[in-house]
Coordinates of N, CA and C in Angstrom, one line a residue:
Chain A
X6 N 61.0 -2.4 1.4 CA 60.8 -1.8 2.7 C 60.1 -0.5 2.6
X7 N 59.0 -0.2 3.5 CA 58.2 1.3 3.8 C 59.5 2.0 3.9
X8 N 59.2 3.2 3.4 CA 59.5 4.0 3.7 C 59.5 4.7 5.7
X9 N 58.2 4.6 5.7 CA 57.5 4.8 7.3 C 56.7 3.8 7.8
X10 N 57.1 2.8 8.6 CA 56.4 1.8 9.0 C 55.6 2.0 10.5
X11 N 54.5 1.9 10.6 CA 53.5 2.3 11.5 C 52.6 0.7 11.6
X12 N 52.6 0.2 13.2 CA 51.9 -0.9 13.8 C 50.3 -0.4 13.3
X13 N 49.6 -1.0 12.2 CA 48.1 -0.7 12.6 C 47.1 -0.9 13.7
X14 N 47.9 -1.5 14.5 CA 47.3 -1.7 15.8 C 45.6 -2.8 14.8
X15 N 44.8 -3.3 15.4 CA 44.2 -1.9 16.4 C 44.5 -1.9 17.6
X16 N 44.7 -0.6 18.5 CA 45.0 -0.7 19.9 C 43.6 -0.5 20.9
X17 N 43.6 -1.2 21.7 CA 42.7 -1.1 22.3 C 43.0 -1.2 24.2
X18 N 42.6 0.3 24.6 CA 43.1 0.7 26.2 C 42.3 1.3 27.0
X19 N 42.2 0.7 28.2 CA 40.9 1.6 29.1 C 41.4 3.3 29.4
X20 N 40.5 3.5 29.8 CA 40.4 5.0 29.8 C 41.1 5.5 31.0
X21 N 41.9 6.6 30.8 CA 43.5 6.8 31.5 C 44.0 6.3 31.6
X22 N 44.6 5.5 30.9 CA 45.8 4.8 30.4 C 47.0 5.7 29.6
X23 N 48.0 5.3 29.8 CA 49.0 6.4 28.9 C 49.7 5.5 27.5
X24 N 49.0 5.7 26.8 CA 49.5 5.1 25.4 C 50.2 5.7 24.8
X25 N 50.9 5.1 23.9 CA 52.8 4.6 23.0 C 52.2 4.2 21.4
X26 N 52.6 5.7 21.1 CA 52.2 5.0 19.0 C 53.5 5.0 18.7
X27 N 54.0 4.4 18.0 CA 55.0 4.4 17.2 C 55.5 4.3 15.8
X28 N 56.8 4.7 15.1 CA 56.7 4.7 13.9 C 58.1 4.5 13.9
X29 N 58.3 3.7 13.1 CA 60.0 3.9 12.2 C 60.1 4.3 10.5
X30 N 61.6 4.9 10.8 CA 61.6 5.2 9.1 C 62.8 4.9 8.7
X31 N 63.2 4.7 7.7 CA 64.6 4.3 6.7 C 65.4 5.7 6.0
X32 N 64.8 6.4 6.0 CA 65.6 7.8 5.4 C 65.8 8.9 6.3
X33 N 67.6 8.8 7.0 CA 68.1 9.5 8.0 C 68.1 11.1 7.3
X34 N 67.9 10.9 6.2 CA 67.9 12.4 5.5 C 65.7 13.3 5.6
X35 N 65.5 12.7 5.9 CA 64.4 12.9 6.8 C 64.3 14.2 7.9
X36 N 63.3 15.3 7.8 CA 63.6 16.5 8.9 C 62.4 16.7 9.9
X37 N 61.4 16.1 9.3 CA 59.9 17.0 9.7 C 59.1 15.7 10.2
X38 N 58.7 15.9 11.5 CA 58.2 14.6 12.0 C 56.8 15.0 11.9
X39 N 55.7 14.3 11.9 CA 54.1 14.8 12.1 C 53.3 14.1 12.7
X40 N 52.1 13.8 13.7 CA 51.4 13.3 13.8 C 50.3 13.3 13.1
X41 N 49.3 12.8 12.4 CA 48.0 13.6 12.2 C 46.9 12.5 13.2
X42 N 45.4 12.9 13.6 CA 44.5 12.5 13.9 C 44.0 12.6 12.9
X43 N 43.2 11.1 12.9 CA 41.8 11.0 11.8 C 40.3 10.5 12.6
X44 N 39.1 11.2 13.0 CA 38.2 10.6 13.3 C 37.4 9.9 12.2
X45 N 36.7 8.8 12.8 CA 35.9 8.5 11.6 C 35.2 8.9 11.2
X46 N 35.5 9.0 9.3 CA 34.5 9.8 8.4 C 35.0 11.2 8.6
X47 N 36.2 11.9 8.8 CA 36.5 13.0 8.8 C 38.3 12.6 8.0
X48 N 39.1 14.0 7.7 CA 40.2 13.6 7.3 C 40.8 13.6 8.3
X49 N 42.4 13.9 7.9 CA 43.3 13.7 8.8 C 43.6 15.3 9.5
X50 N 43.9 15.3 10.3 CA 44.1 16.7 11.2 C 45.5 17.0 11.9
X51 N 46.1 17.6 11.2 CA 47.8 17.9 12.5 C 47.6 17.4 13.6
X52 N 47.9 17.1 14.5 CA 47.9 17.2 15.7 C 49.7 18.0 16.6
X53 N 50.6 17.5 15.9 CA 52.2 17.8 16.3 C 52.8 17.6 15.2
X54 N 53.6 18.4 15.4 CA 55.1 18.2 14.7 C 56.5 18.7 15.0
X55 N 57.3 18.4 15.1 CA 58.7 18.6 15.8 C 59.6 18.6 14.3
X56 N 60.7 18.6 14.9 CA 62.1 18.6 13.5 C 63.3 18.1 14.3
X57 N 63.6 18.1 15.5 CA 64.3 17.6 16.2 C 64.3 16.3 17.0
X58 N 65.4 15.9 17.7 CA 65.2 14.7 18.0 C 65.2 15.3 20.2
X59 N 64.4 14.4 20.1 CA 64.0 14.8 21.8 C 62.9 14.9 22.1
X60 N 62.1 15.8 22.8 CA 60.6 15.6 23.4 C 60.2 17.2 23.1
X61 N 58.4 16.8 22.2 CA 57.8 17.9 22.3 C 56.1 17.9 22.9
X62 N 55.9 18.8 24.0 CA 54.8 18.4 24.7 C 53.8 19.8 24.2
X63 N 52.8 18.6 24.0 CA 51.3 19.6 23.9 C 50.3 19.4 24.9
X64 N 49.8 19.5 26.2 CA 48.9 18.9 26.9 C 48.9 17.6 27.3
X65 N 47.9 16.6 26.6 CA 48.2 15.5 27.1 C 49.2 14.7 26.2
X66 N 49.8 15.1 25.5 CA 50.4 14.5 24.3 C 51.9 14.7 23.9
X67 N 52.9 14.0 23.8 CA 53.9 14.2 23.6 C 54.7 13.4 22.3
X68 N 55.1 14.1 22.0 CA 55.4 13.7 20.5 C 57.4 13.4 20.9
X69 N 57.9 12.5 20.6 CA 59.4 12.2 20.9 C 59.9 11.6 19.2
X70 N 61.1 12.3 19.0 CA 62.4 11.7 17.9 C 63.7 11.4 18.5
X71 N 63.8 10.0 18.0 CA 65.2 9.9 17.9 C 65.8 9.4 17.2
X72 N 66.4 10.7 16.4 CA 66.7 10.3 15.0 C 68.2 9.4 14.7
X73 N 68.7 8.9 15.8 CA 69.8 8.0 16.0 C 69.3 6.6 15.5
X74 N 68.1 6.1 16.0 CA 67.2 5.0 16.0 C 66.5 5.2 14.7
X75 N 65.8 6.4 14.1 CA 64.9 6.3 13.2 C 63.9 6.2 13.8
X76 N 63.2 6.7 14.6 CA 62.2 5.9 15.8 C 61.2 7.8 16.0
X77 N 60.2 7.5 15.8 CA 59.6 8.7 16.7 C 58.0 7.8 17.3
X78 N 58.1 8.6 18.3 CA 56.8 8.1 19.4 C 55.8 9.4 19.7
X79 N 54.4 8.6 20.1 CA 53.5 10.2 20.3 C 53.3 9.1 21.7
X80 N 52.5 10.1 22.7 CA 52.3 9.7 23.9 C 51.1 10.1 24.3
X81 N 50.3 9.7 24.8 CA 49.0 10.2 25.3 C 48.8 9.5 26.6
X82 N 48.6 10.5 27.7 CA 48.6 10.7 29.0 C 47.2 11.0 29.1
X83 N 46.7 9.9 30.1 CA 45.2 10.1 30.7 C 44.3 10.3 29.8
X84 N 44.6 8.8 29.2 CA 43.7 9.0 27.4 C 42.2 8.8 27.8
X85 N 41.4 9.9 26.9 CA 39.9 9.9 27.2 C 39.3 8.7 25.8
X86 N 37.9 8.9 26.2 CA 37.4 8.4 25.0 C 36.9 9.1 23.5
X87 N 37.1 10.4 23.8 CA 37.6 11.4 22.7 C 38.5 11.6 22.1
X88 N 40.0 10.2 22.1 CA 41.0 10.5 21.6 C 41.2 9.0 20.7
X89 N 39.5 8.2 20.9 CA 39.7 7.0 19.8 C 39.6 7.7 18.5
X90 N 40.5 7.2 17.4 CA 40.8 8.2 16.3 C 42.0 7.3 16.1
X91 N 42.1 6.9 14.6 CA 43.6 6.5 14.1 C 44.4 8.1 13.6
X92 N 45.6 7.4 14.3 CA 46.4 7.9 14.6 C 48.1 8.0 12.9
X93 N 48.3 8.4 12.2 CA 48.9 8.4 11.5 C 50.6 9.7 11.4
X94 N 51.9 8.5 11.8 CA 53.0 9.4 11.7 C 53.0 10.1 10.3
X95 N 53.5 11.2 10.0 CA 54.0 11.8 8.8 C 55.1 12.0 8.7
X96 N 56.0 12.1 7.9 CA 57.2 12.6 7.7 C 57.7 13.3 6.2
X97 N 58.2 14.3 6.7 CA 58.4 15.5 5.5 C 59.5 14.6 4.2
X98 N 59.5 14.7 3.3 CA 60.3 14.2 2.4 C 60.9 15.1 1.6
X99 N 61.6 16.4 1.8 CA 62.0 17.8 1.3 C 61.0 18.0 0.5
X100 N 60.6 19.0 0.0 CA 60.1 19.7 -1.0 C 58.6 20.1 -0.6
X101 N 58.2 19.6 0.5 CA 57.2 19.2 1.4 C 56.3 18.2 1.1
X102 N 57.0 17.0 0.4 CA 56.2 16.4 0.3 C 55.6 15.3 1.7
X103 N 54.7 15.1 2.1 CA 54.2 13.9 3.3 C 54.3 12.6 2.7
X104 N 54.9 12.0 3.9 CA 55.2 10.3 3.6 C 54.5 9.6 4.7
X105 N 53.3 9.1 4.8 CA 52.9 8.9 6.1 C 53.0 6.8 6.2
X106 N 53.2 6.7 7.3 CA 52.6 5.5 8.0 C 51.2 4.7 7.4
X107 N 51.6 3.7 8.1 CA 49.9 2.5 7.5 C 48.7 3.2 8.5
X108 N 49.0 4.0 9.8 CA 47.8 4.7 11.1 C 48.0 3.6 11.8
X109 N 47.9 4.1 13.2 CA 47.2 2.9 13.9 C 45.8 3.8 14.6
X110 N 44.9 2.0 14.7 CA 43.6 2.9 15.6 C 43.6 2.7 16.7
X111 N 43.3 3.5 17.7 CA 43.1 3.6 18.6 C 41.4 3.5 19.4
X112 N 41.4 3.1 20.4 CA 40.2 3.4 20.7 C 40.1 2.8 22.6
X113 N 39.5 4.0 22.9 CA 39.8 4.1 24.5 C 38.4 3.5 25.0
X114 N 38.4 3.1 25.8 CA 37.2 2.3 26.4 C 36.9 2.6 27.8
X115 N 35.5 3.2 27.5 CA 35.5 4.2 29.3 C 35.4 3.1 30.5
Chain B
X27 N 39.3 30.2 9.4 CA 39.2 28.4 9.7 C 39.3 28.2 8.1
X28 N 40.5 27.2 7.7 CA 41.0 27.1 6.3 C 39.7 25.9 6.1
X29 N 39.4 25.4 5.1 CA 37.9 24.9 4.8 C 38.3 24.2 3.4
X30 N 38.7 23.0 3.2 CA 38.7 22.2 1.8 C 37.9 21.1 2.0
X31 N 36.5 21.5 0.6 CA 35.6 20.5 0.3 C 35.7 19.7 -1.2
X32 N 35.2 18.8 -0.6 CA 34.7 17.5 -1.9 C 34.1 17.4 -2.2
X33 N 34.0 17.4 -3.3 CA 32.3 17.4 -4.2 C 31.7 16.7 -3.9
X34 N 32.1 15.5 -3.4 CA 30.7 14.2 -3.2 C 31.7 13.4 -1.9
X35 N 30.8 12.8 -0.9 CA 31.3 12.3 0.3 C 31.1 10.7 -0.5
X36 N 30.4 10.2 -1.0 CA 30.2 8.8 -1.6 C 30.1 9.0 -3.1
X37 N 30.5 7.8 -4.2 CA 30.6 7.7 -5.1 C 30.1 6.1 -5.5
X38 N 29.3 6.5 -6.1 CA 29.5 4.1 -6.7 C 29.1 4.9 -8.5
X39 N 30.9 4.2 -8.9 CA 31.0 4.3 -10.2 C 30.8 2.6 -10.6
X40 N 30.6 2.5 -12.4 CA 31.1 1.4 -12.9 C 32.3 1.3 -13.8
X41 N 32.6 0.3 -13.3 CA 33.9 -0.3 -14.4 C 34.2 0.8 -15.8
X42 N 35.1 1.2 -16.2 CA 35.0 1.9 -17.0 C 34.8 3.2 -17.7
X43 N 34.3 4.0 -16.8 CA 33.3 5.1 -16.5 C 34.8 6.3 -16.1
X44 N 34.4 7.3 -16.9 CA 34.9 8.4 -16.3 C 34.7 9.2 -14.7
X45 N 35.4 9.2 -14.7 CA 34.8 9.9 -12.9 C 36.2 11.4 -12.7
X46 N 35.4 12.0 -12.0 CA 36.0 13.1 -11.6 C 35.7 13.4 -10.4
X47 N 36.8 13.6 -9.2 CA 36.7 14.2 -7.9 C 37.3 15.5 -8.0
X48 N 36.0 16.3 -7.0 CA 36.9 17.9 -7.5 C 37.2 18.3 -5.5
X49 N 38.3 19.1 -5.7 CA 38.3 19.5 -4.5 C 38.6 21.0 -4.6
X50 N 38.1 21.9 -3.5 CA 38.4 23.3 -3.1 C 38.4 23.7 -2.0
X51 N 39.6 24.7 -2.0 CA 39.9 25.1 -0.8 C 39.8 26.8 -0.9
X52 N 39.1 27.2 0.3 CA 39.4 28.6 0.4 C 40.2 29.4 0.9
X53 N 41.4 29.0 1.1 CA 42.4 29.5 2.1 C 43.7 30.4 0.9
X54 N 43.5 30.1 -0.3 CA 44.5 30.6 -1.2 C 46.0 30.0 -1.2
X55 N 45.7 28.9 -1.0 CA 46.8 28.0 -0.7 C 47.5 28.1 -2.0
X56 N 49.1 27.5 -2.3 CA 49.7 27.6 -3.3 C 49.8 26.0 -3.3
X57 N 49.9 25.0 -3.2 CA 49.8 23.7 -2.9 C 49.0 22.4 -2.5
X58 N 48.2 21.7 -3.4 CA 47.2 20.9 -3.3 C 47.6 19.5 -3.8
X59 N 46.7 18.5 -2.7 CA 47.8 17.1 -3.4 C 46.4 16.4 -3.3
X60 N 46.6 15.0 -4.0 CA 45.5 14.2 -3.9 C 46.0 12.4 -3.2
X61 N 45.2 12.1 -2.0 CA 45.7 11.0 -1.7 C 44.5 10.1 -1.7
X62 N 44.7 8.6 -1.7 CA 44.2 7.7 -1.6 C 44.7 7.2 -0.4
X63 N 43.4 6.5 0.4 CA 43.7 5.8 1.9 C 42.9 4.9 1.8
X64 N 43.5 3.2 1.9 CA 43.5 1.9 2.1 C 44.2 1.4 3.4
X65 N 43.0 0.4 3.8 CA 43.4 -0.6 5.5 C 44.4 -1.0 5.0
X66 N 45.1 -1.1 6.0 CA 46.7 -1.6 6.0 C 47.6 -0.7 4.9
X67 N 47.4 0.4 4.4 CA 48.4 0.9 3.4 C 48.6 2.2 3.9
X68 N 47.5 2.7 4.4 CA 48.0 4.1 4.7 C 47.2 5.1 3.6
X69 N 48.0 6.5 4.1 CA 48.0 7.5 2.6 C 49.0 7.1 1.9
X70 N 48.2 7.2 0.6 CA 49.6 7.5 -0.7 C 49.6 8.2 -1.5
X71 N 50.5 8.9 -1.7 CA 50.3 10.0 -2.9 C 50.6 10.2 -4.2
X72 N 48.9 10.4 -4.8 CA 48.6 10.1 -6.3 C 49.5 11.5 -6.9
X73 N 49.0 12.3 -6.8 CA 49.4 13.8 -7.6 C 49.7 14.7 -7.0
X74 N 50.1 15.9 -7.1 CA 50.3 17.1 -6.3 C 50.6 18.0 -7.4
X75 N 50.0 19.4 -6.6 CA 50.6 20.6 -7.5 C 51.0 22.0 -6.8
X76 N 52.1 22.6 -7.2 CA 52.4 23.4 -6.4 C 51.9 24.8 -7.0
X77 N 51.0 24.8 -8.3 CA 50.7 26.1 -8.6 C 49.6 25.8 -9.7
X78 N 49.1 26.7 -9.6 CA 48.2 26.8 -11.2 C 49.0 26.2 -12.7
X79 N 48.0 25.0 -13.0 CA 48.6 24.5 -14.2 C 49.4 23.5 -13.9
X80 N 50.1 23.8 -12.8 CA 51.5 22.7 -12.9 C 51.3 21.6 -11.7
X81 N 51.6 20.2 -12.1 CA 51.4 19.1 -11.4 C 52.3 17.8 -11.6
X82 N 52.8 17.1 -10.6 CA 53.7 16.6 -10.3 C 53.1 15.1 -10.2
X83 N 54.0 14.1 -10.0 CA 53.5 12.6 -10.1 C 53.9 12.4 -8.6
X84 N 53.0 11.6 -7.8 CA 53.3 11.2 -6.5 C 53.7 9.8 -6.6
X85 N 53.4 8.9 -6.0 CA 54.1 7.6 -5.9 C 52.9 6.7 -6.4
X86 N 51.8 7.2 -6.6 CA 51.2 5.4 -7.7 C 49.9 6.7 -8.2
X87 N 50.6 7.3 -9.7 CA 49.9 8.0 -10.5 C 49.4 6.8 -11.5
X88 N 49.2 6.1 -11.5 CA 49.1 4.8 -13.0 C 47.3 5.1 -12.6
X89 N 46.5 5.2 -14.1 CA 45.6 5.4 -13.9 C 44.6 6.4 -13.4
X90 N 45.4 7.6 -13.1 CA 44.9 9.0 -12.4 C 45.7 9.7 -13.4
X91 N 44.8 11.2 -13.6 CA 45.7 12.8 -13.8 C 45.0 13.3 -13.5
X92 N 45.1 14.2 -13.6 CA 44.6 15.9 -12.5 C 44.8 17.1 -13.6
X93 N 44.0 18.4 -12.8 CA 43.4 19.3 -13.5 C 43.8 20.3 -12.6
X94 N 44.5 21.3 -13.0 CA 44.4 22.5 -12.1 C 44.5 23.8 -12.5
X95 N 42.8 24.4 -12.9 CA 42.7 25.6 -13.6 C 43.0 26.8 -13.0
X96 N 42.6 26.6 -11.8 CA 42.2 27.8 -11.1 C 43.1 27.2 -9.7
X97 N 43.5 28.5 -8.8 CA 44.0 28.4 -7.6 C 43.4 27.3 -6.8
X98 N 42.4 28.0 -6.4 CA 41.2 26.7 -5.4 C 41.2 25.8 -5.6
X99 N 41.4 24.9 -6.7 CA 40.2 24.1 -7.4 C 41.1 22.9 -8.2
X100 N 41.4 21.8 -7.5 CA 42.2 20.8 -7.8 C 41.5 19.2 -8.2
X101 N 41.4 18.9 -9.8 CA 40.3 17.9 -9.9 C 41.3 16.5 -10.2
X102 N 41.0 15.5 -9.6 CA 41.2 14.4 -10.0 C 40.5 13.5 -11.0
X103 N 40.7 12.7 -11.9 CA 40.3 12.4 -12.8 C 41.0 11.1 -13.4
X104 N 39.6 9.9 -12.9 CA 39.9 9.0 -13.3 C 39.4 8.2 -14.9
X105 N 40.4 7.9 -15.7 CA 39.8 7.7 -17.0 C 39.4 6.7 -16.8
X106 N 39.7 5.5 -16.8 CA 38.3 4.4 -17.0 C 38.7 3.6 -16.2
X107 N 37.7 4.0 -15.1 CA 37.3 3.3 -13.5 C 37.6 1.9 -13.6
X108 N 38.3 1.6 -13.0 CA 38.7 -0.4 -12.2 C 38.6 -0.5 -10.8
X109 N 38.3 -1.4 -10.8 CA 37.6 -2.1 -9.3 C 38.7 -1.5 -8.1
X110 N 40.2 -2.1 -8.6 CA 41.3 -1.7 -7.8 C 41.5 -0.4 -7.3
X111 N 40.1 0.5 -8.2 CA 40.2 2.1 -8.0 C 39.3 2.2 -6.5
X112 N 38.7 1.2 -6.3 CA 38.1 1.5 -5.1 C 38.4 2.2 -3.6
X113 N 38.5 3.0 -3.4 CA 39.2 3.7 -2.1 C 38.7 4.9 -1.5
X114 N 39.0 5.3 -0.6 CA 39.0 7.2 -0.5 C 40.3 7.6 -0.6
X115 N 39.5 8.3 -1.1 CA 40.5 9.5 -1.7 C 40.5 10.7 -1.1
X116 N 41.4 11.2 -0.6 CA 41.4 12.3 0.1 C 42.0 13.6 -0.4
X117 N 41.2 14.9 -0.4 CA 42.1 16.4 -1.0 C 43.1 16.6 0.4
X118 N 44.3 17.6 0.1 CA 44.6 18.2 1.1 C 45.5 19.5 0.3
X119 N 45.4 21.0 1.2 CA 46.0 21.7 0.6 C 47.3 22.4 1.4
X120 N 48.1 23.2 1.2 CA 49.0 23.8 1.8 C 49.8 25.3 1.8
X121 N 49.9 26.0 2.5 CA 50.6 27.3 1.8 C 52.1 26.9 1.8
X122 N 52.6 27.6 1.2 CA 53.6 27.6 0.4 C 54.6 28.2 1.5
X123 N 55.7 27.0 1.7 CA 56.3 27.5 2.9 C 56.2 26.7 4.2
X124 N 54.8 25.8 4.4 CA 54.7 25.8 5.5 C 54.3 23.8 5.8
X125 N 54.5 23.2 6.6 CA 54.9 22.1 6.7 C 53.0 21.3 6.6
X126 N 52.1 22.2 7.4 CA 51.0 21.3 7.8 C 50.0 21.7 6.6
X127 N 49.3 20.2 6.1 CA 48.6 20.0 4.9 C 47.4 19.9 5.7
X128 N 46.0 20.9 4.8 CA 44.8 20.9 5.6 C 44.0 19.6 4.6
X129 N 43.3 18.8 5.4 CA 42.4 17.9 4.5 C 41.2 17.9 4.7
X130 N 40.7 17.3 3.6 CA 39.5 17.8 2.8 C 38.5 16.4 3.8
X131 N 36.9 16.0 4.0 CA 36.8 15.0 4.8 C 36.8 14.0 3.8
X132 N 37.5 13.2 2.6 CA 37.3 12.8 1.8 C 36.4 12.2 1.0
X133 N 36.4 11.2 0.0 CA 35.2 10.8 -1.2 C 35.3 9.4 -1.2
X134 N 34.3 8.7 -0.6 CA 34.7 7.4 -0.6 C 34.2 6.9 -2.2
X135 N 35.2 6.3 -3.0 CA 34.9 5.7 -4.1 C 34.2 4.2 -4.2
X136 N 33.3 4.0 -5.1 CA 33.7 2.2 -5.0 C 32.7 2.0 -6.7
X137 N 33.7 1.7 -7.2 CA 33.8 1.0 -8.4 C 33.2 -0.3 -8.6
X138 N 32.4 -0.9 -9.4 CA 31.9 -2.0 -9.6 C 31.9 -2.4 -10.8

């Protein structure tokens, strides 16, 4: 079993739409949740990160843990077509090391 | 604006063949790692180093070691190139302390 298991999607949603990424993980000893964006042909880019379990809002985007479940969700509200980009959870593994997800892609359709 | 580049955005090695990806950052980071990204796999991570000289094994080192003379300047190095090496590979660096890894736009490899 992954460590962080991530749907590759691909997802595909018209434009304003509120889309649901998700990720599960197996190690409750786990602290640092991440999102990164990747456009294509560029790396991967922060986008959020939290440490808690509950809701953290950036704009259009909301990053949620519940570390009861093992479950964290990103949210994107009134998705443009500037936000097609796979999408990859991270998760801290002490020492800082990143454990990421398989990404999913996204891609918004005006 | 922290800035980590790759020596080469494409690569077509052969079978066998020494190859080296170099990456640098200018930010004076104390922490630089090297990943590989495959469809359906994700990132995974080959090596990491948290300082000058010193380097760590990530989760599928078989076939890779790394170089790290200088602060900036983190090289991967593959000794003799296999097909299965085909991927991008991506730099990312980090300060010391702090949770978000900056990346490099990676090196697409392909081995033949």
């Amino acid at each position: 079993q992954k460590e962080v298991e991530q749907d590759p999607g691909p997802l595909s949603v018209p434009e304003g739409a509120i889309v649901s990424l998700n990720c599960t993980y197996s190690n409750s000893a786990f602290q640092y949740f991440m999102w990164y964006r990747q456009y294509s042909r560029k790396g991967p880019e922060l986008l959020m990160y939290t440490y808690s379990s509950g809701n953290k809002e950036d704009g259009r985007f909301t990053a949620q843990v519940d570390k009861s479940s093992k479950y964290i969700s990103l949210f994107i509200r009134d998705s443009q077509p500037s936000d097609s980009a796979t999408y990859l959870c991270g998760i801290i593994q002490g020492a800082q090391k990143l454990v990421f997800g398989q990404g999913t892609r996204l891609t918004i359709n005006p | 604006d922290v800035k980590v580049t790759q020596s080469s955005r494409y690569l077509v090695k052969r079978t066998g063949e020494k190859v080296f990806l170099e990456c640098v950052q200018d930010m004076d980071h104390e922490n630089m790692f090297w990943y590989r990204q495959d469809p359906g796999l994700g990132l995974r991570l080959i090596y990491f180093s948290y300082d000058v000289k010193m380097k760590e094994k990530g989760d599928i080192p078989e076939g890779y070691s790394v170089s790290r003379e200088k602060k900036e300047r983190f090289s991967l190095i593959l000794e003799s190139a296999s097909t299965n090496q085909t991927s991008m590979y991506l730099c990312a660096s980090q300060t010391s302390g702090s949770y978000e890894q900056y990346f490099g736009p990676g090196t697409r490899l392909t081995v033949t």
